[in-house]
Amino acid sequence: MPALLPTSYSARVTWLGANPDRRTGLPSRPLDRMVLSFAGPAGETHAGLTRPSCSRVLSQHPRGTEIRNVRQLTILSAEDLAAIAEDMGVAALDPGLVGASLVIEGIPDFTHVPPSSRLQGPDGVTLVVDMENRPCHLPAKPIDAEGPGHGKAFKAAAKGRRGVTAWVEREGVLTLGDSLRLHIPDQPVWPQLESARQG
């Protein structure tokens, strides 16, 4: 019996981008086409089969420990970006300024799709959702460079709308306009979830 179920939701790829060197800044450069290997997007600073652990997983690993890279891509929805921009008081928010790899349109409340969901493209390329990407202060500087005074509003406006991180399960190519089908785990919510969070 399949453990992952195709849903009726499909999303259209509206933006692709890559950051060739994170040391020079957060922003991504727009692409027309993205080649994805098991290590992630070609030419992307966040690519790799492994990565050094960071502050997000300090409860599990000392900082700098080599771990599996499940943060190869940052995926946001066009709908969430529009809501963030509105709350920030700007007409639109360039996804490159927040380090996006991929922007999609058509899945409601995309930031909260279940972890381990899949997005599958026309050639079979498949991305696995790791988890929600939490907002941080890093986009403030590039946003301010484009529109002075707006950067500090990003973190609060992006809460619950920052998209997800993901990794490549099946290699392939994505291009602008491609349709991605959402598949979700056939698994009920764990009844002990709330008590485990409080514990």
PDB file of C-alpha atoms in Angstrom:
ATOM      1  CA  MET A   1       0.000   0.000   0.000  1.00  0.00           C
ATOM      2  CA  PRO A   2       1.424   3.425  -0.922  1.00  0.00           C
ATOM      3  CA  ALA A   3       2.676   5.498   2.003  1.00  0.00           C
ATOM      4  CA  LEU A   4       2.430   8.739   0.030  1.00  0.00           C
ATOM      5  CA  LEU A   5      -0.794   9.891  -1.574  1.00  0.00           C
ATOM      6  CA  PRO A   6      -1.102  12.220  -4.582  1.00  0.00           C
ATOM      7  CA  THR A   7      -3.354  15.178  -3.777  1.00  0.00           C
ATOM      8  CA  SER A   8      -5.549  17.331  -5.986  1.00  0.00           C
ATOM      9  CA  TYR A   9      -3.108  20.229  -5.469  1.00  0.00           C
ATOM     10  CA  SER A  10      -0.630  21.271  -8.121  1.00  0.00           C
ATOM     11  CA  ALA A  11       1.581  24.332  -8.044  1.00  0.00           C
ATOM     12  CA  ARG A  12       3.162  26.337 -10.844  1.00  0.00           C
ATOM     13  CA  VAL A  13       6.824  27.321 -10.631  1.00  0.00           C
ATOM     14  CA  THR A  14       6.885  31.134 -10.818  1.00  0.00           C
ATOM     15  CA  TRP A  15      10.506  31.816  -9.818  1.00  0.00           C
ATOM     16  CA  LEU A  16      13.805  29.930  -9.585  1.00  0.00           C
ATOM     17  CA  GLY A  17      17.022  31.159  -8.028  1.00  0.00           C
ATOM     18  CA  ALA A  18      20.421  30.207  -6.659  1.00  0.00           C
ATOM     19  CA  ASN A  19      22.973  31.763  -4.356  1.00  0.00           C
ATOM     20  CA  PRO A  20      26.453  30.933  -5.657  1.00  0.00           C
ATOM     21  CA  ASP A  21      28.299  32.037  -2.508  1.00  0.00           C
ATOM     22  CA  ARG A  22      26.562  32.573   0.825  1.00  0.00           C
ATOM     23  CA  ARG A  23      29.661  34.311   2.206  1.00  0.00           C
ATOM     24  CA  THR A  24      29.018  37.282  -0.093  1.00  0.00           C
ATOM     25  CA  GLY A  25      25.381  37.677   0.980  1.00  0.00           C
ATOM     26  CA  LEU A  26      21.973  36.045   1.279  1.00  0.00           C
ATOM     27  CA  PRO A  27      20.279  37.047  -2.008  1.00  0.00           C
ATOM     28  CA  SER A  28      19.648  34.505  -4.771  1.00  0.00           C
ATOM     29  CA  ARG A  29      20.059  35.226  -8.480  1.00  0.00           C
ATOM     30  CA  PRO A  30      17.120  34.402 -10.759  1.00  0.00           C
ATOM     31  CA  LEU A  31      17.287  31.395 -13.095  1.00  0.00           C
ATOM     32  CA  ASP A  32      15.190  30.133 -15.999  1.00  0.00           C
ATOM     33  CA  ARG A  33      16.130  26.522 -15.359  1.00  0.00           C
ATOM     34  CA  MET A  34      17.372  24.556 -12.345  1.00  0.00           C
ATOM     35  CA  VAL A  35      19.316  21.293 -12.615  1.00  0.00           C
ATOM     36  CA  LEU A  36      18.818  19.185  -9.490  1.00  0.00           C
ATOM     37  CA  SER A  37      21.079  16.309  -8.457  1.00  0.00           C
ATOM     38  CA  PHE A  38      20.946  14.322  -5.232  1.00  0.00           C
ATOM     39  CA  ALA A  39      23.250  17.015  -3.812  1.00  0.00           C
ATOM     40  CA  GLY A  40      20.743  19.769  -4.628  1.00  0.00           C
ATOM     41  CA  PRO A  41      20.712  22.605  -7.182  1.00  0.00           C
ATOM     42  CA  ALA A  42      23.801  22.951  -9.360  1.00  0.00           C
ATOM     43  CA  GLY A  43      25.862  26.021  -8.473  1.00  0.00           C
ATOM     44  CA  GLU A  44      24.032  26.659  -5.186  1.00  0.00           C
ATOM     45  CA  THR A  45      25.952  27.394  -2.009  1.00  0.00           C
ATOM     46  CA  HIS A  46      23.442  25.367   0.060  1.00  0.00           C
ATOM     47  CA  ALA A  47      23.897  22.249  -2.101  1.00  0.00           C
ATOM     48  CA  GLY A  48      25.665  19.148  -0.863  1.00  0.00           C
ATOM     49  CA  LEU A  49      24.787  15.732   0.493  1.00  0.00           C
ATOM     50  CA  THR A  50      25.877  16.833   3.966  1.00  0.00           C
ATOM     51  CA  ARG A  51      26.252  20.139   5.787  1.00  0.00           C
ATOM     52  CA  PRO A  52      27.614  21.387   9.120  1.00  0.00           C
ATOM     53  CA  SER A  53      24.894  21.553  11.769  1.00  0.00           C
ATOM     54  CA  CYS A  54      23.673  25.017  12.742  1.00  0.00           C
ATOM     55  CA  SER A  55      21.636  26.686  15.492  1.00  0.00           C
ATOM     56  CA  ARG A  56      18.408  25.028  14.268  1.00  0.00           C
ATOM     57  CA  VAL A  57      19.542  21.589  15.437  1.00  0.00           C
ATOM     58  CA  LEU A  58      21.617  22.381  18.537  1.00  0.00           C
ATOM     59  CA  SER A  59      19.256  20.233  20.628  1.00  0.00           C
ATOM     60  CA  GLN A  60      20.398  17.258  18.565  1.00  0.00           C
ATOM     61  CA  HIS A  61      23.984  17.994  17.454  1.00  0.00           C
ATOM     62  CA  PRO A  62      26.895  20.208  18.544  1.00  0.00           C
ATOM     63  CA  ARG A  63      27.345  23.143  16.162  1.00  0.00           C
ATOM     64  CA  GLY A  64      29.462  22.216  13.141  1.00  0.00           C
ATOM     65  CA  THR A  65      28.736  18.471  13.242  1.00  0.00           C
ATOM     66  CA  GLU A  66      28.489  16.947   9.763  1.00  0.00           C
ATOM     67  CA  ILE A  67      24.868  15.916   9.166  1.00  0.00           C
ATOM     68  CA  ARG A  68      22.620  15.011   6.217  1.00  0.00           C
ATOM     69  CA  ASN A  69      21.717  18.114   4.227  1.00  0.00           C
ATOM     70  CA  VAL A  70      17.927  18.446   4.241  1.00  0.00           C
ATOM     71  CA  ARG A  71      18.169  22.203   3.602  1.00  0.00           C
ATOM     72  CA  GLN A  72      19.293  22.086  -0.039  1.00  0.00           C
ATOM     73  CA  LEU A  73      16.408  24.327  -1.129  1.00  0.00           C
ATOM     74  CA  THR A  74      14.199  27.034   0.300  1.00  0.00           C
ATOM     75  CA  ILE A  75      10.706  26.941  -1.209  1.00  0.00           C
ATOM     76  CA  LEU A  76       8.151  29.718  -0.739  1.00  0.00           C
ATOM     77  CA  SER A  77       4.706  30.292  -2.146  1.00  0.00           C
ATOM     78  CA  ALA A  78       3.746  33.341  -4.155  1.00  0.00           C
ATOM     79  CA  GLU A  79       0.695  33.684  -1.920  1.00  0.00           C
ATOM     80  CA  ASP A  80       2.804  33.815   1.259  1.00  0.00           C
ATOM     81  CA  LEU A  81       5.245  36.289  -0.321  1.00  0.00           C
ATOM     82  CA  ALA A  82       2.356  38.584  -1.237  1.00  0.00           C
ATOM     83  CA  ALA A  83       0.991  38.428   2.323  1.00  0.00           C
ATOM     84  CA  ILE A  84       4.444  39.169   3.772  1.00  0.00           C
ATOM     85  CA  ALA A  85       4.840  42.165   1.450  1.00  0.00           C
ATOM     86  CA  GLU A  86       1.424  43.507   2.420  1.00  0.00           C
ATOM     87  CA  ASP A  87       2.217  43.261   6.133  1.00  0.00           C
ATOM     88  CA  MET A  88       5.560  44.967   5.517  1.00  0.00           C
ATOM     89  CA  GLY A  89       3.853  47.804   3.674  1.00  0.00           C
ATOM     90  CA  VAL A  90       5.594  47.205   0.339  1.00  0.00           C
ATOM     91  CA  ALA A  91       4.041  46.549  -3.064  1.00  0.00           C
ATOM     92  CA  ALA A  92       5.993  43.320  -3.651  1.00  0.00           C
ATOM     93  CA  LEU A  93       8.888  41.354  -2.179  1.00  0.00           C
ATOM     94  CA  ASP A  94      11.657  40.091  -4.448  1.00  0.00           C
ATOM     95  CA  PRO A  95      12.164  36.379  -3.561  1.00  0.00           C
ATOM     96  CA  GLY A  96      15.853  36.733  -4.294  1.00  0.00           C
ATOM     97  CA  LEU A  97      16.243  39.101  -1.342  1.00  0.00           C
ATOM     98  CA  VAL A  98      15.107  36.405   1.100  1.00  0.00           C
ATOM     99  CA  GLY A  99      17.353  33.712  -0.373  1.00  0.00           C
ATOM    100  CA  ALA A 100      14.614  31.699  -2.087  1.00  0.00           C
ATOM    101  CA  SER A 101      15.464  28.768  -4.355  1.00  0.00           C
ATOM    102  CA  LEU A 102      11.967  28.230  -5.655  1.00  0.00           C
ATOM    103  CA  VAL A 103       8.631  30.074  -5.602  1.00  0.00           C
ATOM    104  CA  ILE A 104       5.431  28.195  -6.396  1.00  0.00           C
ATOM    105  CA  GLU A 105       1.809  29.258  -6.754  1.00  0.00           C
ATOM    106  CA  GLY A 106      -1.355  27.265  -6.118  1.00  0.00           C
ATOM    107  CA  ILE A 107      -1.066  25.418  -2.781  1.00  0.00           C
ATOM    108  CA  PRO A 108      -2.926  27.158   0.061  1.00  0.00           C
ATOM    109  CA  ASP A 109      -1.088  27.675   3.372  1.00  0.00           C
ATOM    110  CA  PHE A 110       1.977  26.139   1.757  1.00  0.00           C
ATOM    111  CA  THR A 111       4.310  26.840   4.690  1.00  0.00           C
ATOM    112  CA  HIS A 112       2.334  24.309   6.758  1.00  0.00           C
ATOM    113  CA  VAL A 113       2.214  21.329   4.395  1.00  0.00           C
ATOM    114  CA  PRO A 114       3.141  18.162   6.324  1.00  0.00           C
ATOM    115  CA  PRO A 115       6.834  17.362   6.695  1.00  0.00           C
ATOM    116  CA  SER A 116       7.889  14.576   4.298  1.00  0.00           C
ATOM    117  CA  SER A 117       5.422  15.766   1.644  1.00  0.00           C
ATOM    118  CA  ARG A 118       6.700  15.569  -1.929  1.00  0.00           C
ATOM    119  CA  LEU A 119       6.570  18.017  -4.829  1.00  0.00           C
ATOM    120  CA  GLN A 120       6.969  16.160  -8.114  1.00  0.00           C
ATOM    121  CA  GLY A 121       7.765  17.791 -11.453  1.00  0.00           C
ATOM    122  CA  PRO A 122       7.017  16.847 -15.060  1.00  0.00           C
ATOM    123  CA  ASP A 123      10.181  14.771 -15.569  1.00  0.00           C
ATOM    124  CA  GLY A 124       9.791  13.020 -12.203  1.00  0.00           C
ATOM    125  CA  VAL A 125      12.116  15.335 -10.290  1.00  0.00           C
ATOM    126  CA  THR A 126      10.983  15.062  -6.682  1.00  0.00           C
ATOM    127  CA  LEU A 127      11.582  17.386  -3.737  1.00  0.00           C
ATOM    128  CA  VAL A 128      10.986  16.257  -0.157  1.00  0.00           C
ATOM    129  CA  VAL A 129       9.716  18.846   2.329  1.00  0.00           C
ATOM    130  CA  ASP A 130      11.831  18.734   5.476  1.00  0.00           C
ATOM    131  CA  MET A 131       9.996  21.283   7.637  1.00  0.00           C
ATOM    132  CA  GLU A 132       8.849  24.859   8.010  1.00  0.00           C
ATOM    133  CA  ASN A 133      11.591  27.416   7.451  1.00  0.00           C
ATOM    134  CA  ARG A 134      11.577  29.776  10.410  1.00  0.00           C
ATOM    135  CA  PRO A 135      11.948  33.530   9.772  1.00  0.00           C
ATOM    136  CA  CYS A 136      15.234  35.149  10.736  1.00  0.00           C
ATOM    137  CA  HIS A 137      16.840  38.596  10.647  1.00  0.00           C
ATOM    138  CA  LEU A 138      19.209  37.873   7.744  1.00  0.00           C
ATOM    139  CA  PRO A 139      16.915  39.163   4.937  1.00  0.00           C
ATOM    140  CA  ALA A 140      16.658  42.568   6.666  1.00  0.00           C
ATOM    141  CA  LYS A 141      19.932  43.884   5.214  1.00  0.00           C
ATOM    142  CA  PRO A 142      19.280  43.060   1.523  1.00  0.00           C
ATOM    143  CA  ILE A 143      15.655  44.231   1.850  1.00  0.00           C
ATOM    144  CA  ASP A 144      16.837  47.541   3.299  1.00  0.00           C
ATOM    145  CA  ALA A 145      19.307  47.920   0.451  1.00  0.00           C
ATOM    146  CA  GLU A 146      16.351  47.881  -1.971  1.00  0.00           C
ATOM    147  CA  GLY A 147      13.844  49.750   0.198  1.00  0.00           C
ATOM    148  CA  PRO A 148      15.390  51.495   3.210  1.00  0.00           C
ATOM    149  CA  GLY A 149      13.456  51.046   6.445  1.00  0.00           C
ATOM    150  CA  HIS A 150      11.499  47.935   5.452  1.00  0.00           C
ATOM    151  CA  GLY A 151      13.947  45.184   6.364  1.00  0.00           C
ATOM    152  CA  LYS A 152      13.231  45.122  10.079  1.00  0.00           C
ATOM    153  CA  ALA A 153       9.564  44.310   9.380  1.00  0.00           C
ATOM    154  CA  PHE A 154      10.361  41.067   7.541  1.00  0.00           C
ATOM    155  CA  LYS A 155      10.840  38.666  10.460  1.00  0.00           C
ATOM    156  CA  ALA A 156       7.459  39.402  12.093  1.00  0.00           C
ATOM    157  CA  ALA A 157       5.611  39.558   8.772  1.00  0.00           C
ATOM    158  CA  ALA A 158       7.096  36.212   7.663  1.00  0.00           C
ATOM    159  CA  LYS A 159       6.082  34.256  10.759  1.00  0.00           C
ATOM    160  CA  GLY A 160       4.166  31.189   9.553  1.00  0.00           C
ATOM    161  CA  ARG A 161       4.762  32.241   5.921  1.00  0.00           C
ATOM    162  CA  ARG A 162       8.501  31.658   5.364  1.00  0.00           C
ATOM    163  CA  GLY A 163       7.992  28.501   3.316  1.00  0.00           C
ATOM    164  CA  VAL A 164       9.810  25.219   3.792  1.00  0.00           C
ATOM    165  CA  THR A 165      13.233  23.704   3.385  1.00  0.00           C
ATOM    166  CA  ALA A 166      13.578  20.681   1.135  1.00  0.00           C
ATOM    167  CA  TRP A 167      15.978  18.169  -0.386  1.00  0.00           C
ATOM    168  CA  VAL A 168      16.162  16.220  -3.640  1.00  0.00           C
ATOM    169  CA  GLU A 169      14.787  12.668  -3.622  1.00  0.00           C
ATOM    170  CA  ARG A 170      14.858  12.176  -7.405  1.00  0.00           C
ATOM    171  CA  GLU A 171      17.080  14.042  -9.823  1.00  0.00           C
ATOM    172  CA  GLY A 172      15.762  16.124 -12.706  1.00  0.00           C
ATOM    173  CA  VAL A 173      15.273  19.624 -14.051  1.00  0.00           C
ATOM    174  CA  LEU A 174      12.833  22.394 -13.175  1.00  0.00           C
ATOM    175  CA  THR A 175      11.951  25.279 -15.476  1.00  0.00           C
ATOM    176  CA  LEU A 176       9.758  28.331 -15.033  1.00  0.00           C
ATOM    177  CA  GLY A 177       6.101  27.457 -15.562  1.00  0.00           C
ATOM    178  CA  ASP A 178       6.492  23.785 -14.621  1.00  0.00           C
ATOM    179  CA  SER A 179       3.686  22.180 -12.638  1.00  0.00           C
ATOM    180  CA  LEU A 180       4.513  20.397  -9.377  1.00  0.00           C
ATOM    181  CA  ARG A 181       2.090  17.853  -7.889  1.00  0.00           C
ATOM    182  CA  LEU A 182       1.793  17.687  -4.108  1.00  0.00           C
ATOM    183  CA  HIS A 183       1.940  14.254  -2.474  1.00  0.00           C
ATOM    184  CA  ILE A 184       1.406  13.891   1.277  1.00  0.00           C
ATOM    185  CA  PRO A 185       2.156  11.126   3.803  1.00  0.00           C
ATOM    186  CA  ASP A 186      -0.727   8.729   4.484  1.00  0.00           C
ATOM    187  CA  GLN A 187      -0.220   9.062   8.210  1.00  0.00           C
ATOM    188  CA  PRO A 188      -2.532  10.347  10.948  1.00  0.00           C
ATOM    189  CA  VAL A 189      -1.409  13.095  13.285  1.00  0.00           C
ATOM    190  CA  TRP A 190       0.330  11.644  16.350  1.00  0.00           C
ATOM    191  CA  PRO A 191      -2.151  11.945  19.283  1.00  0.00           C
ATOM    192  CA  GLN A 192       0.681  12.734  21.718  1.00  0.00           C
ATOM    193  CA  LEU A 193       1.936  15.674  19.626  1.00  0.00           C
ATOM    194  CA  GLU A 194       0.785  18.469  21.936  1.00  0.00           C
ATOM    195  CA  SER A 195       1.882  16.770  25.159  1.00  0.00           C
ATOM    196  CA  ALA A 196       5.286  15.987  23.606  1.00  0.00           C
ATOM    197  CA  ARG A 197       5.730  19.658  22.660  1.00  0.00           C
ATOM    198  CA  GLN A 198       4.873  20.735  26.201  1.00  0.00           C
ATOM    199  CA  GLY A 199       7.135  18.111  27.754  1.00  0.00           C
TER     200      GLY A 199
END
